[in-house]
Amino acid sequence: MAALIHKTLNANEPAPNLMDYRAMRATFSWDIACTERAGLPHGGLNIAFEAVDRWVASGQGEVAALRWLGKNGERRDISYTELARLSNRFAHSLEQLGIGPGDRVCVLAGRIPELYITALGTLKAGAVFCPLFSAFGPEPVRVRLVKSQARVLVTTTLLYQRKIREQRNNLPDLEHILLTDSDGSEPGTHSFHTLLETGPDHRSPPRTQPEDWALLHFTSGTTGTPKGAIHVHQAVVAHQLTGRWVLDLRPGDIYWCTADPGWVTGVSYGIIAPLVNGATLVVDEAEFDARRWYAILGRERVNVWYTAPTAIRMLMKAGTEATQGHDLSALRFMASVGEPLNPEAVTWSLATLGRPFHDTWWQTETGAIMITNYRTLDIRPGSMGQPLPGIEAAIVRRRPGGGVDRLEPGEEGELALRAGWPSMFRSYLDDAERYQQCFADGWYLSGDLAICDIDGYFWFVGRNDDVIKTSGHLIGPFEVENVLMEHPAVAEAGMIGKPDEFAGQIVKAFVALKPSYVPSDALRKELLGFARTRLGPAVAPRELEFMPDLPKTRSGKIMRRLLRARELGLPLGDVSTLESENPEEPDA
Ligand code: 6R9
């Protein structure tokens, strides 16, 4: 185990927002935190109002809310006042289109200002914001648009032409497509900016209540189509508190979250938490590039930086040289999420950047950070840290007949959280049964395996299901298998996450061919290309191996755990000791 990193507070820096973790844990109550949230002037609660308009009302409207860095070198500041106006206009545009409370508004775009205006305007209109990752191919986009029953999609002309246009007839719920760069030549679409111009700058405060639906985030499980996790406006209480206590945000901070808003981190911490805490949010449109990143950290004087282990590993690879010439002295706090943060990354960051990365653990379903390393507390590199005040975490084992048993410190089991915090998902869209299956005896069961040590630090072990985390993105194997099965040569397909030095895992496909086809390099390339065109580069398998047939249960389900064991070179004896690994088992 890497040595403990002891914290000494730097006298030149502001004191941490959460000074005494233990005292706060002992006294904290979500009920009080919810009551303290100022809320709307007439009662109720609205995430966008908390994020933007409250700062305008308190006289801080001229502060930059968003600092957009375009991929071609553009730099544009949008103040809180301007963001309030633009989101009011967008809320008005939605109303003009007949969109109202509960309606889903999807966005499929890169990190462009229009995405942020859409998110906030949608919330102000009482509608539900649902981001779609722009690197998804046409198939994941279609599945999510159908499942969300989106009535509006905001996107760019290029993404529309590549991913939507051909399948528009199969999307009956999708009434309006708003193009952010429309030149009027795409039939059946509106211009986002023309609509925006018609709306008034001001509107009366939204009428939403704390339990009204606000956000819809798709996430993946082992089986079935993606699950739509629903979050309500009350979640903002957790976004605000975790922003303040965990990320140590305060008004005036320059903050950079590198996660894409197509995923939950890029919304909870790439839009809501920083704005609710009055920070200036840096948005970089470009893709990862070590030198560009260090230049942004230095030039923009970033104080708080939230990123992911894959990016950190790439920075480590780029070496210390890449940091040269960049003054990183403004950095006060750095955190990571999405995958296990290896201890070497923590010690590397301390040595190279002068600050350690703080691991944070949470999920789409939890809506906000639940377990973390705090600015005041010593870090145990490799550990995810300790639960947030107000969060009770435990390691449990499911009893076969239902219910759970709590395990002792040091025992491996499933990470569970006592249900009932504000940003806990309220449902899976149209799938109450799957939602219920996530709970037992008042605990939310995360699907992650972990250990809690004697001092209350949690250590990640792995997943107890087959989902794949690649570059921090959660991929459902079933979604990928389904697409490969559409190819005429494929009889069976099974996906696993193969360990990868940089991406954590990559998606690897195992394929059994139909009798009239023979394995070849050309066919492998064709299948990989087929999957990539439909699924997009973020989801498609990177490797593909042919097998005469795939290991299955008696009822015909592909046993991905056996494929994984084979890939990792585990001896068969080991395989049979793993859960559901035994091919003799009737079903998995
Ligand atoms: C926010 C987000 C959730 C899954 C989660 C776990 C993995 C997240 C982690 C971590 C190890 C951490 N995960 N944080 N694993 N250490 N600090 O990533 O949400 O996309 O829903 O993924 O990611 O397996 O269950 P989501």
PDB file of N, CA, C and O in Angstrom, residues 477-522:
ATOM      1  N   PRO A 477     -22.673  -4.501 -22.112  1.00  0.00           N
ATOM      2  CA  PRO A 477     -22.255  -5.477 -23.128  1.00  0.00           C
ATOM      3  C   PRO A 477     -23.397  -5.860 -24.067  1.00  0.00           C
ATOM      4  O   PRO A 477     -23.181  -6.080 -25.261  1.00  0.00           O
ATOM      5  N   PHE A 478     -24.600  -5.886 -23.535  1.00  0.00           N
ATOM      6  CA  PHE A 478     -25.762  -6.326 -24.308  1.00  0.00           C
ATOM      7  C   PHE A 478     -26.000  -5.421 -25.523  1.00  0.00           C
ATOM      8  O   PHE A 478     -26.311  -5.883 -26.618  1.00  0.00           O
ATOM      9  N   GLU A 479     -25.821  -4.115 -25.305  1.00  0.00           N
ATOM     10  CA  GLU A 479     -26.044  -3.150 -26.388  1.00  0.00           C
ATOM     11  C   GLU A 479     -25.057  -3.414 -27.543  1.00  0.00           C
ATOM     12  O   GLU A 479     -25.423  -3.344 -28.712  1.00  0.00           O
ATOM     13  N   VAL A 480     -23.826  -3.752 -27.193  1.00  0.00           N
ATOM     14  CA  VAL A 480     -22.806  -3.997 -28.217  1.00  0.00           C
ATOM     15  C   VAL A 480     -23.059  -5.350 -28.897  1.00  0.00           C
ATOM     16  O   VAL A 480     -22.981  -5.475 -30.126  1.00  0.00           O
ATOM     17  N   GLU A 481     -23.383  -6.345 -28.111  1.00  0.00           N
ATOM     18  CA  GLU A 481     -23.652  -7.682 -28.657  1.00  0.00           C
ATOM     19  C   GLU A 481     -24.815  -7.646 -29.652  1.00  0.00           C
ATOM     20  O   GLU A 481     -24.740  -8.230 -30.740  1.00  0.00           O
ATOM     21  N   ASN A 482     -25.864  -6.916 -29.282  1.00  0.00           N
ATOM     22  CA  ASN A 482     -27.035  -6.809 -30.150  1.00  0.00           C
ATOM     23  C   ASN A 482     -26.677  -6.316 -31.536  1.00  0.00           C
ATOM     24  O   ASN A 482     -27.195  -6.816 -32.538  1.00  0.00           O
ATOM     25  N   VAL A 483     -25.811  -5.320 -31.581  1.00  0.00           N
ATOM     26  CA  VAL A 483     -25.440  -4.741 -32.871  1.00  0.00           C
ATOM     27  C   VAL A 483     -24.607  -5.730 -33.678  1.00  0.00           C
ATOM     28  O   VAL A 483     -24.847  -5.927 -34.875  1.00  0.00           O
ATOM     29  N   LEU A 484     -23.654  -6.394 -33.039  1.00  0.00           N
ATOM     30  CA  LEU A 484     -22.831  -7.366 -33.791  1.00  0.00           C
ATOM     31  C   LEU A 484     -23.690  -8.508 -34.340  1.00  0.00           C
ATOM     32  O   LEU A 484     -23.438  -9.034 -35.428  1.00  0.00           O
ATOM     33  N   MET A 485     -24.713  -8.869 -33.551  1.00  0.00           N
ATOM     34  CA  MET A 485     -25.595  -9.968 -33.985  1.00  0.00           C
ATOM     35  C   MET A 485     -26.367  -9.624 -35.262  1.00  0.00           C
ATOM     36  O   MET A 485     -26.888 -10.501 -35.933  1.00  0.00           O
ATOM     37  N   GLU A 486     -26.438  -8.329 -35.580  1.00  0.00           N
ATOM     38  CA  GLU A 486     -27.151  -7.927 -36.801  1.00  0.00           C
ATOM     39  C   GLU A 486     -26.340  -8.220 -38.056  1.00  0.00           C
ATOM     40  O   GLU A 486     -26.868  -8.198 -39.161  1.00  0.00           O
ATOM     41  N   HIS A 487     -25.057  -8.477 -37.890  1.00  0.00           N
ATOM     42  CA  HIS A 487     -24.231  -8.771 -39.070  1.00  0.00           C
ATOM     43  C   HIS A 487     -24.520 -10.201 -39.549  1.00  0.00           C
ATOM     44  O   HIS A 487     -24.585 -11.118 -38.731  1.00  0.00           O
ATOM     45  N   PRO A 488     -24.680 -10.391 -40.864  1.00  0.00           N
ATOM     46  CA  PRO A 488     -25.084 -11.707 -41.367  1.00  0.00           C
ATOM     47  C   PRO A 488     -24.127 -12.849 -41.004  1.00  0.00           C
ATOM     48  O   PRO A 488     -24.539 -14.006 -40.956  1.00  0.00           O
ATOM     49  N   ALA A 489     -22.844 -12.535 -40.729  1.00  0.00           N
ATOM     50  CA  ALA A 489     -21.875 -13.610 -40.451  1.00  0.00           C
ATOM     51  C   ALA A 489     -21.911 -14.073 -38.998  1.00  0.00           C
ATOM     52  O   ALA A 489     -21.350 -15.111 -38.666  1.00  0.00           O
ATOM     53  N   VAL A 490     -22.553 -13.297 -38.124  1.00  0.00           N
ATOM     54  CA  VAL A 490     -22.401 -13.548 -36.689  1.00  0.00           C
ATOM     55  C   VAL A 490     -23.503 -14.464 -36.144  1.00  0.00           C
ATOM     56  O   VAL A 490     -24.693 -14.174 -36.298  1.00  0.00           O
ATOM     57  N   ALA A 491     -23.065 -15.555 -35.504  1.00  0.00           N
ATOM     58  CA  ALA A 491     -24.037 -16.457 -34.858  1.00  0.00           C
ATOM     59  C   ALA A 491     -24.188 -16.094 -33.384  1.00  0.00           C
ATOM     60  O   ALA A 491     -25.288 -16.084 -32.846  1.00  0.00           O
ATOM     61  N   GLU A 492     -23.071 -15.829 -32.725  1.00  0.00           N
ATOM     62  CA  GLU A 492     -23.093 -15.489 -31.298  1.00  0.00           C
ATOM     63  C   GLU A 492     -22.040 -14.410 -31.036  1.00  0.00           C
ATOM     64  O   GLU A 492     -20.991 -14.411 -31.665  1.00  0.00           O
ATOM     65  N   ALA A 493     -22.350 -13.541 -30.064  1.00  0.00           N
ATOM     66  CA  ALA A 493     -21.364 -12.510 -29.713  1.00  0.00           C
ATOM     67  C   ALA A 493     -21.394 -12.274 -28.213  1.00  0.00           C
ATOM     68  O   ALA A 493     -22.466 -12.275 -27.604  1.00  0.00           O
ATOM     69  N   GLY A 494     -20.206 -12.122 -27.628  1.00  0.00           N
ATOM     70  CA  GLY A 494     -20.121 -11.830 -26.193  1.00  0.00           C
ATOM     71  C   GLY A 494     -19.043 -10.779 -25.961  1.00  0.00           C
ATOM     72  O   GLY A 494     -17.978 -10.839 -26.560  1.00  0.00           O
ATOM     73  N   MET A 495     -19.358  -9.773 -25.117  1.00  0.00           N
ATOM     74  CA  MET A 495     -18.398  -8.676 -24.874  1.00  0.00           C
ATOM     75  C   MET A 495     -17.864  -8.747 -23.449  1.00  0.00           C
ATOM     76  O   MET A 495     -18.609  -9.047 -22.520  1.00  0.00           O
ATOM     77  N   ILE A 496     -16.604  -8.389 -23.317  1.00  0.00           N
ATOM     78  CA  ILE A 496     -16.031  -8.246 -21.981  1.00  0.00           C
ATOM     79  C   ILE A 496     -15.203  -6.960 -21.929  1.00  0.00           C
ATOM     80  O   ILE A 496     -14.849  -6.400 -22.965  1.00  0.00           O
ATOM     81  N   GLY A 497     -14.878  -6.541 -20.709  1.00  0.00           N
ATOM     82  CA  GLY A 497     -13.923  -5.452 -20.534  1.00  0.00           C
ATOM     83  C   GLY A 497     -12.543  -6.069 -20.371  1.00  0.00           C
ATOM     84  O   GLY A 497     -12.313  -6.836 -19.444  1.00  0.00           O
ATOM     85  N   LYS A 498     -11.637  -5.759 -21.295  1.00  0.00           N
ATOM     86  CA  LYS A 498     -10.279  -6.303 -21.206  1.00  0.00           C
ATOM     87  C   LYS A 498      -9.390  -5.232 -20.561  1.00  0.00           C
ATOM     88  O   LYS A 498      -9.395  -4.084 -21.014  1.00  0.00           O
ATOM     89  N   PRO A 499      -8.650  -5.595 -19.524  1.00  0.00           N
ATOM     90  CA  PRO A 499      -7.811  -4.591 -18.853  1.00  0.00           C
ATOM     91  C   PRO A 499      -6.898  -3.880 -19.845  1.00  0.00           C
ATOM     92  O   PRO A 499      -6.337  -4.508 -20.744  1.00  0.00           O
ATOM     93  N   ASP A 500      -6.796  -2.551 -19.675  1.00  0.00           N
ATOM     94  CA  ASP A 500      -5.979  -1.743 -20.577  1.00  0.00           C
ATOM     95  C   ASP A 500      -5.215  -0.709 -19.754  1.00  0.00           C
ATOM     96  O   ASP A 500      -5.762  -0.101 -18.843  1.00  0.00           O
ATOM     97  N   GLU A 501      -3.965  -0.538 -20.120  1.00  0.00           N
ATOM     98  CA  GLU A 501      -3.062   0.336 -19.365  1.00  0.00           C
ATOM     99  C   GLU A 501      -3.611   1.758 -19.227  1.00  0.00           C
ATOM    100  O   GLU A 501      -3.465   2.401 -18.200  1.00  0.00           O
ATOM    101  N   PHE A 502      -4.245   2.269 -20.273  1.00  0.00           N
ATOM    102  CA  PHE A 502      -4.706   3.660 -20.237  1.00  0.00           C
ATOM    103  C   PHE A 502      -6.201   3.787 -20.019  1.00  0.00           C
ATOM    104  O   PHE A 502      -6.650   4.544 -19.162  1.00  0.00           O
ATOM    105  N   ALA A 503      -6.993   3.054 -20.786  1.00  0.00           N
ATOM    106  CA  ALA A 503      -8.451   3.222 -20.729  1.00  0.00           C
ATOM    107  C   ALA A 503      -9.083   2.490 -19.547  1.00  0.00           C
ATOM    108  O   ALA A 503     -10.285   2.565 -19.356  1.00  0.00           O
ATOM    109  N   GLY A 504      -8.275   1.812 -18.730  1.00  0.00           N
ATOM    110  CA  GLY A 504      -8.840   1.005 -17.639  1.00  0.00           C
ATOM    111  C   GLY A 504      -9.280  -0.333 -18.187  1.00  0.00           C
ATOM    112  O   GLY A 504      -8.741  -1.383 -17.847  1.00  0.00           O
ATOM    113  N   GLN A 505     -10.258  -0.276 -19.090  1.00  0.00           N
ATOM    114  CA  GLN A 505     -10.698  -1.464 -19.828  1.00  0.00           C
ATOM    115  C   GLN A 505     -10.974  -1.039 -21.267  1.00  0.00           C
ATOM    116  O   GLN A 505     -11.325   0.115 -21.508  1.00  0.00           O
ATOM    117  N   ILE A 506     -10.841  -1.986 -22.185  1.00  0.00           N
ATOM    118  CA  ILE A 506     -11.372  -1.750 -23.533  1.00  0.00           C
ATOM    119  C   ILE A 506     -12.440  -2.813 -23.793  1.00  0.00           C
ATOM    120  O   ILE A 506     -12.445  -3.869 -23.153  1.00  0.00           O
ATOM    121  N   VAL A 507     -13.343  -2.511 -24.720  1.00  0.00           N
ATOM    122  CA  VAL A 507     -14.376  -3.488 -25.062  1.00  0.00           C
ATOM    123  C   VAL A 507     -13.756  -4.519 -26.000  1.00  0.00           C
ATOM    124  O   VAL A 507     -13.209  -4.160 -27.045  1.00  0.00           O
ATOM    125  N   LYS A 508     -13.822  -5.788 -25.594  1.00  0.00           N
ATOM    126  CA  LYS A 508     -13.338  -6.853 -26.468  1.00  0.00           C
ATOM    127  C   LYS A 508     -14.504  -7.775 -26.826  1.00  0.00           C
ATOM    128  O   LYS A 508     -15.277  -8.170 -25.940  1.00  0.00           O
ATOM    129  N   ALA A 509     -14.592  -8.109 -28.106  1.00  0.00           N
ATOM    130  CA  ALA A 509     -15.692  -8.946 -28.589  1.00  0.00           C
ATOM    131  C   ALA A 509     -15.202 -10.368 -28.848  1.00  0.00           C
ATOM    132  O   ALA A 509     -14.103 -10.566 -29.372  1.00  0.00           O
ATOM    133  N   PHE A 510     -16.000 -11.337 -28.459  1.00  0.00           N
ATOM    134  CA  PHE A 510     -15.799 -12.726 -28.864  1.00  0.00           C
ATOM    135  C   PHE A 510     -16.957 -13.089 -29.777  1.00  0.00           C
ATOM    136  O   PHE A 510     -18.117 -12.824 -29.445  1.00  0.00           O
ATOM    137  N   VAL A 511     -16.627 -13.686 -30.928  1.00  0.00           N
ATOM    138  CA  VAL A 511     -17.660 -13.934 -31.929  1.00  0.00           C
ATOM    139  C   VAL A 511     -17.562 -15.369 -32.436  1.00  0.00           C
ATOM    140  O   VAL A 511     -16.475 -15.851 -32.756  1.00  0.00           O
ATOM    141  N   ALA A 512     -18.720 -16.032 -32.489  1.00  0.00           N
ATOM    142  CA  ALA A 512     -18.818 -17.325 -33.179  1.00  0.00           C
ATOM    143  C   ALA A 512     -19.559 -17.074 -34.491  1.00  0.00           C
ATOM    144  O   ALA A 512     -20.591 -16.401 -34.506  1.00  0.00           O
ATOM    145  N   LEU A 513     -18.994 -17.602 -35.592  1.00  0.00           N
ATOM    146  CA  LEU A 513     -19.567 -17.316 -36.919  1.00  0.00           C
ATOM    147  C   LEU A 513     -20.618 -18.353 -37.317  1.00  0.00           C
ATOM    148  O   LEU A 513     -20.611 -19.482 -36.822  1.00  0.00           O
ATOM    149  N   LYS A 514     -21.480 -17.956 -38.222  1.00  0.00           N
ATOM    150  CA  LYS A 514     -22.455 -18.900 -38.790  1.00  0.00           C
ATOM    151  C   LYS A 514     -21.700 -19.913 -39.652  1.00  0.00           C
ATOM    152  O   LYS A 514     -20.607 -19.612 -40.165  1.00  0.00           O
ATOM    153  N   PRO A 515     -22.277 -21.106 -39.852  1.00  0.00           N
ATOM    154  CA  PRO A 515     -21.542 -22.201 -40.492  1.00  0.00           C
ATOM    155  C   PRO A 515     -20.888 -21.847 -41.832  1.00  0.00           C
ATOM    156  O   PRO A 515     -19.798 -22.302 -42.133  1.00  0.00           O
ATOM    157  N   SER A 516     -21.503 -21.004 -42.631  1.00  0.00           N
ATOM    158  CA  SER A 516     -20.933 -20.759 -43.959  1.00  0.00           C
ATOM    159  C   SER A 516     -19.806 -19.721 -43.957  1.00  0.00           C
ATOM    160  O   SER A 516     -19.306 -19.363 -45.021  1.00  0.00           O
ATOM    161  N   TYR A 517     -19.432 -19.213 -42.763  1.00  0.00           N
ATOM    162  CA  TYR A 517     -18.368 -18.196 -42.720  1.00  0.00           C
ATOM    163  C   TYR A 517     -17.119 -18.743 -42.050  1.00  0.00           C
ATOM    164  O   TYR A 517     -17.214 -19.545 -41.116  1.00  0.00           O
ATOM    165  N   VAL A 518     -15.964 -18.295 -42.518  1.00  0.00           N
ATOM    166  CA  VAL A 518     -14.711 -18.725 -41.876  1.00  0.00           C
ATOM    167  C   VAL A 518     -13.971 -17.495 -41.335  1.00  0.00           C
ATOM    168  O   VAL A 518     -13.968 -16.437 -41.973  1.00  0.00           O
ATOM    169  N   PRO A 519     -13.343 -17.659 -40.156  1.00  0.00           N
ATOM    170  CA  PRO A 519     -12.613 -16.532 -39.577  1.00  0.00           C
ATOM    171  C   PRO A 519     -11.497 -16.061 -40.495  1.00  0.00           C
ATOM    172  O   PRO A 519     -10.822 -16.882 -41.127  1.00  0.00           O
ATOM    173  N   SER A 520     -11.331 -14.759 -40.604  1.00  0.00           N
ATOM    174  CA  SER A 520     -10.194 -14.195 -41.353  1.00  0.00           C
ATOM    175  C   SER A 520      -9.953 -12.794 -40.820  1.00  0.00           C
ATOM    176  O   SER A 520     -10.818 -12.209 -40.173  1.00  0.00           O
ATOM    177  N   ASP A 521      -8.767 -12.277 -41.154  1.00  0.00           N
ATOM    178  CA  ASP A 521      -8.447 -10.912 -40.741  1.00  0.00           C
ATOM    179  C   ASP A 521      -9.399  -9.915 -41.375  1.00  0.00           C
ATOM    180  O   ASP A 521      -9.811  -8.947 -40.750  1.00  0.00           O
ATOM    181  N   ALA A 522      -9.729 -10.185 -42.640  1.00  0.00           N
ATOM    182  CA  ALA A 522     -10.617  -9.266 -43.360  1.00  0.00           C
ATOM    183  C   ALA A 522     -11.989  -9.225 -42.684  1.00  0.00           C
ATOM    184  O   ALA A 522     -12.571  -8.150 -42.501  1.00  0.00           O
TER     185      ALA A 522
END
